[in-house]
Amino acid sequence: MAEQTRSQKLKRLVAVQRHLEQMAEYDLAETARQRVEVNQSMDNVIDALGSVDPIHRAFSQSYADRFERLSTKDKQLTGIQQLHEMRLQRERAKGDRLEEGMKEALESERREADDNAVYDIIDQKFATPASSKLQK
């Protein structure tokens, strides 16, 4: 296996980091989806509590308990969502730093290759061939 340059290694790390970032985005989206479902359920319970239908009045205590459980779950999901947002920001920042390092390493490698090419041209121009000794 050929030896990898620093930029190639960093490119692989950037790809892995971007994948971690996508996973964090998925987790955040899933939590947001769950919060929407909980909020819809809370709205339904509030509508049932405010209803004048006698069936709903009979279950008012059950609705109140359900609303309390849903609001607790919403608070938990809010905390989880904040954690996922922080994680996403952290993963994105890591990926950006790695990508910046990769670009710097790639530029450094290009400069080194250009310098070496210039040195090779200079060596070829000013080097004395072995046959020049015979021409004297």
PDB file of C-alpha atoms in Angstrom:
ATOM      1  CA  MET A   1       0.000   0.000   0.000  1.00  0.00           C
ATOM      2  CA  ALA A   2       1.389   3.349  -0.981  1.00  0.00           C
ATOM      3  CA  GLU A   3       2.160   5.811   1.771  1.00  0.00           C
ATOM      4  CA  GLN A   4      -0.559   8.402   2.127  1.00  0.00           C
ATOM      5  CA  THR A   5       0.181  12.080   2.274  1.00  0.00           C
ATOM      6  CA  ARG A   6      -1.008  14.210   5.161  1.00  0.00           C
ATOM      7  CA  SER A   7      -3.720  15.776   3.001  1.00  0.00           C
ATOM      8  CA  GLN A   8      -5.053  12.350   2.002  1.00  0.00           C
ATOM      9  CA  LYS A   9      -5.207  11.257   5.633  1.00  0.00           C
ATOM     10  CA  LEU A  10      -6.977  14.464   6.572  1.00  0.00           C
ATOM     11  CA  LYS A  11      -9.375  14.009   3.644  1.00  0.00           C
ATOM     12  CA  ARG A  12     -10.401  10.635   5.076  1.00  0.00           C
ATOM     13  CA  LEU A  13     -10.845  12.191   8.517  1.00  0.00           C
ATOM     14  CA  VAL A  14     -12.981  14.965   7.013  1.00  0.00           C
ATOM     15  CA  ALA A  15     -15.209  12.360   5.355  1.00  0.00           C
ATOM     16  CA  VAL A  16     -15.644  10.522   8.659  1.00  0.00           C
ATOM     17  CA  GLN A  17     -16.315  13.778  10.508  1.00  0.00           C
ATOM     18  CA  ARG A  18     -18.914  14.841   7.946  1.00  0.00           C
ATOM     19  CA  HIS A  19     -20.608  11.468   8.415  1.00  0.00           C
ATOM     20  CA  LEU A  20     -20.698  12.077  12.186  1.00  0.00           C
ATOM     21  CA  GLU A  21     -22.184  15.488  11.435  1.00  0.00           C
ATOM     22  CA  GLN A  22     -24.911  13.880   9.318  1.00  0.00           C
ATOM     23  CA  MET A  23     -25.686  11.456  12.137  1.00  0.00           C
ATOM     24  CA  ALA A  24     -26.028  14.383  14.552  1.00  0.00           C
ATOM     25  CA  GLU A  25     -28.344  16.130  12.070  1.00  0.00           C
ATOM     26  CA  TYR A  26     -30.467  12.986  11.843  1.00  0.00           C
ATOM     27  CA  ASP A  27     -30.707  12.751  15.639  1.00  0.00           C
ATOM     28  CA  LEU A  28     -31.715  16.411  15.839  1.00  0.00           C
ATOM     29  CA  ALA A  29     -34.344  15.966  13.126  1.00  0.00           C
ATOM     30  CA  GLU A  30     -35.740  12.879  14.870  1.00  0.00           C
ATOM     31  CA  THR A  31     -36.012  14.738  18.177  1.00  0.00           C
ATOM     32  CA  ALA A  32     -37.714  17.676  16.459  1.00  0.00           C
ATOM     33  CA  ARG A  33     -40.181  15.258  14.828  1.00  0.00           C
ATOM     34  CA  GLN A  34     -40.978  13.703  18.212  1.00  0.00           C
ATOM     35  CA  ARG A  35     -41.543  17.153  19.699  1.00  0.00           C
ATOM     36  CA  VAL A  36     -44.003  17.974  16.917  1.00  0.00           C
ATOM     37  CA  GLU A  37     -45.922  14.766  17.647  1.00  0.00           C
ATOM     38  CA  VAL A  38     -46.010  15.520  21.373  1.00  0.00           C
ATOM     39  CA  ASN A  39     -47.205  19.078  20.718  1.00  0.00           C
ATOM     40  CA  GLN A  40     -49.958  17.792  18.428  1.00  0.00           C
ATOM     41  CA  SER A  41     -51.045  15.363  21.127  1.00  0.00           C
ATOM     42  CA  MET A  42     -51.051  18.189  23.666  1.00  0.00           C
ATOM     43  CA  ASP A  43     -53.246  20.254  21.354  1.00  0.00           C
ATOM     44  CA  ASN A  44     -55.658  17.340  20.999  1.00  0.00           C
ATOM     45  CA  VAL A  45     -55.841  16.915  24.782  1.00  0.00           C
ATOM     46  CA  ILE A  46     -56.440  20.649  25.250  1.00  0.00           C
ATOM     47  CA  ASP A  47     -59.252  20.505  22.676  1.00  0.00           C
ATOM     48  CA  ALA A  48     -60.788  17.541  24.505  1.00  0.00           C
ATOM     49  CA  LEU A  49     -60.522  19.320  27.867  1.00  0.00           C
ATOM     50  CA  GLY A  50     -62.231  22.391  26.455  1.00  0.00           C
ATOM     51  CA  SER A  51     -64.962  20.413  24.764  1.00  0.00           C
ATOM     52  CA  VAL A  52     -68.562  20.655  25.955  1.00  0.00           C
ATOM     53  CA  ASP A  53     -69.243  17.056  24.951  1.00  0.00           C
ATOM     54  CA  PRO A  54     -70.324  15.103  28.062  1.00  0.00           C
ATOM     55  CA  ILE A  55     -68.089  12.153  27.132  1.00  0.00           C
ATOM     56  CA  HIS A  56     -65.011  14.354  27.350  1.00  0.00           C
ATOM     57  CA  ARG A  57     -66.111  15.800  30.701  1.00  0.00           C
ATOM     58  CA  ALA A  58     -66.202  12.298  32.152  1.00  0.00           C
ATOM     59  CA  PHE A  59     -62.561  11.791  31.240  1.00  0.00           C
ATOM     60  CA  SER A  60     -61.309  15.240  32.250  1.00  0.00           C
ATOM     61  CA  GLN A  61     -59.015  13.884  34.987  1.00  0.00           C
ATOM     62  CA  SER A  62     -57.495  11.384  32.553  1.00  0.00           C
ATOM     63  CA  TYR A  63     -56.964  14.170  30.041  1.00  0.00           C
ATOM     64  CA  ALA A  64     -55.320  16.351  32.675  1.00  0.00           C
ATOM     65  CA  ASP A  65     -52.975  13.500  33.645  1.00  0.00           C
ATOM     66  CA  ARG A  66     -52.173  12.839  30.010  1.00  0.00           C
ATOM     67  CA  PHE A  67     -51.459  16.521  29.427  1.00  0.00           C
ATOM     68  CA  GLU A  68     -49.086  16.544  32.396  1.00  0.00           C
ATOM     69  CA  ARG A  69     -47.215  13.511  31.041  1.00  0.00           C
ATOM     70  CA  LEU A  70     -47.035  15.074  27.576  1.00  0.00           C
ATOM     71  CA  SER A  71     -45.719  18.377  28.913  1.00  0.00           C
ATOM     72  CA  THR A  72     -43.056  16.495  30.915  1.00  0.00           C
ATOM     73  CA  LYS A  73     -42.074  14.596  27.797  1.00  0.00           C
ATOM     74  CA  ASP A  74     -41.943  17.862  25.829  1.00  0.00           C
ATOM     75  CA  LYS A  75     -39.579  19.347  28.424  1.00  0.00           C
ATOM     76  CA  GLN A  76     -37.369  16.271  28.194  1.00  0.00           C
ATOM     77  CA  LEU A  77     -37.344  16.411  24.412  1.00  0.00           C
ATOM     78  CA  THR A  78     -36.508  20.122  24.549  1.00  0.00           C
ATOM     79  CA  GLY A  79     -33.442  19.323  26.655  1.00  0.00           C
ATOM     80  CA  ILE A  80     -32.452  16.484  24.334  1.00  0.00           C
ATOM     81  CA  GLN A  81     -32.918  18.748  21.320  1.00  0.00           C
ATOM     82  CA  GLN A  82     -30.611  21.352  22.856  1.00  0.00           C
ATOM     83  CA  LEU A  83     -27.994  18.642  23.450  1.00  0.00           C
ATOM     84  CA  HIS A  84     -28.301  17.489  19.843  1.00  0.00           C
ATOM     85  CA  GLU A  85     -27.951  21.077  18.607  1.00  0.00           C
ATOM     86  CA  MET A  86     -24.764  21.519  20.651  1.00  0.00           C
ATOM     87  CA  ARG A  87     -23.441  18.188  19.405  1.00  0.00           C
ATOM     88  CA  LEU A  88     -24.194  19.173  15.811  1.00  0.00           C
ATOM     89  CA  GLN A  89     -22.372  22.484  16.234  1.00  0.00           C
ATOM     90  CA  ARG A  90     -19.389  20.706  17.782  1.00  0.00           C
ATOM     91  CA  GLU A  91     -19.224  18.085  15.017  1.00  0.00           C
ATOM     92  CA  ARG A  92     -19.586  20.756  12.330  1.00  0.00           C
ATOM     93  CA  ALA A  93     -16.801  22.841  13.889  1.00  0.00           C
ATOM     94  CA  LYS A  94     -14.512  19.792  14.046  1.00  0.00           C
ATOM     95  CA  GLY A  95     -15.233  19.021  10.406  1.00  0.00           C
ATOM     96  CA  ASP A  96     -14.551  22.609   9.374  1.00  0.00           C
ATOM     97  CA  ARG A  97     -11.221  22.637  11.237  1.00  0.00           C
ATOM     98  CA  LEU A  98     -10.193  19.317   9.702  1.00  0.00           C
ATOM     99  CA  GLU A  99     -11.173  20.528   6.248  1.00  0.00           C
ATOM    100  CA  GLU A 100      -9.180  23.717   6.723  1.00  0.00           C
ATOM    101  CA  GLY A 101      -6.173  21.672   7.857  1.00  0.00           C
ATOM    102  CA  MET A 102      -6.570  19.411   4.831  1.00  0.00           C
ATOM    103  CA  LYS A 103      -6.580  22.401   2.486  1.00  0.00           C
ATOM    104  CA  GLU A 104      -3.481  23.827   4.166  1.00  0.00           C
ATOM    105  CA  ALA A 105      -1.704  20.461   3.936  1.00  0.00           C
ATOM    106  CA  LEU A 106      -2.669  20.132   0.272  1.00  0.00           C
ATOM    107  CA  GLU A 107      -1.372  23.631  -0.456  1.00  0.00           C
ATOM    108  CA  SER A 108       1.850  22.864   1.403  1.00  0.00           C
ATOM    109  CA  GLU A 109       2.305  19.654  -0.590  1.00  0.00           C
ATOM    110  CA  ARG A 110       1.708  21.529  -3.846  1.00  0.00           C
ATOM    111  CA  ARG A 111       4.246  24.202  -2.873  1.00  0.00           C
ATOM    112  CA  GLU A 112       6.779  21.520  -1.967  1.00  0.00           C
ATOM    113  CA  ALA A 113       6.209  19.721  -5.276  1.00  0.00           C
ATOM    114  CA  ASP A 114       6.597  23.023  -7.165  1.00  0.00           C
ATOM    115  CA  ASP A 115       9.794  23.807  -5.250  1.00  0.00           C
ATOM    116  CA  ASN A 116      11.179  20.366  -5.999  1.00  0.00           C
ATOM    117  CA  ALA A 117      10.330  20.789  -9.679  1.00  0.00           C
ATOM    118  CA  VAL A 118      12.193  24.116  -9.738  1.00  0.00           C
ATOM    119  CA  TYR A 119      15.191  22.537  -7.977  1.00  0.00           C
ATOM    120  CA  ASP A 120      15.192  19.699 -10.507  1.00  0.00           C
ATOM    121  CA  ILE A 121      15.194  22.193 -13.395  1.00  0.00           C
ATOM    122  CA  ILE A 122      18.040  24.143 -11.785  1.00  0.00           C
ATOM    123  CA  ASP A 123      20.005  20.921 -11.214  1.00  0.00           C
ATOM    124  CA  GLN A 124      19.492  19.883 -14.830  1.00  0.00           C
ATOM    125  CA  LYS A 125      20.510  23.296 -16.117  1.00  0.00           C
ATOM    126  CA  PHE A 126      23.671  23.702 -14.079  1.00  0.00           C
ATOM    127  CA  ALA A 127      24.733  20.099 -13.625  1.00  0.00           C
ATOM    128  CA  THR A 128      27.735  19.070 -15.637  1.00  0.00           C
ATOM    129  CA  PRO A 129      27.166  15.911 -17.560  1.00  0.00           C
ATOM    130  CA  ALA A 130      29.827  13.211 -17.380  1.00  0.00           C
ATOM    131  CA  SER A 131      30.416  13.519 -21.110  1.00  0.00           C
ATOM    132  CA  SER A 132      31.541  17.137 -20.729  1.00  0.00           C
ATOM    133  CA  LYS A 133      34.806  15.901 -19.251  1.00  0.00           C
ATOM    134  CA  LEU A 134      35.483  14.020 -22.442  1.00  0.00           C
ATOM    135  CA  GLN A 135      34.861  17.071 -24.609  1.00  0.00           C
ATOM    136  CA  LYS A 136      37.782  19.017 -23.042  1.00  0.00           C
TER     137      LYS A 136
END
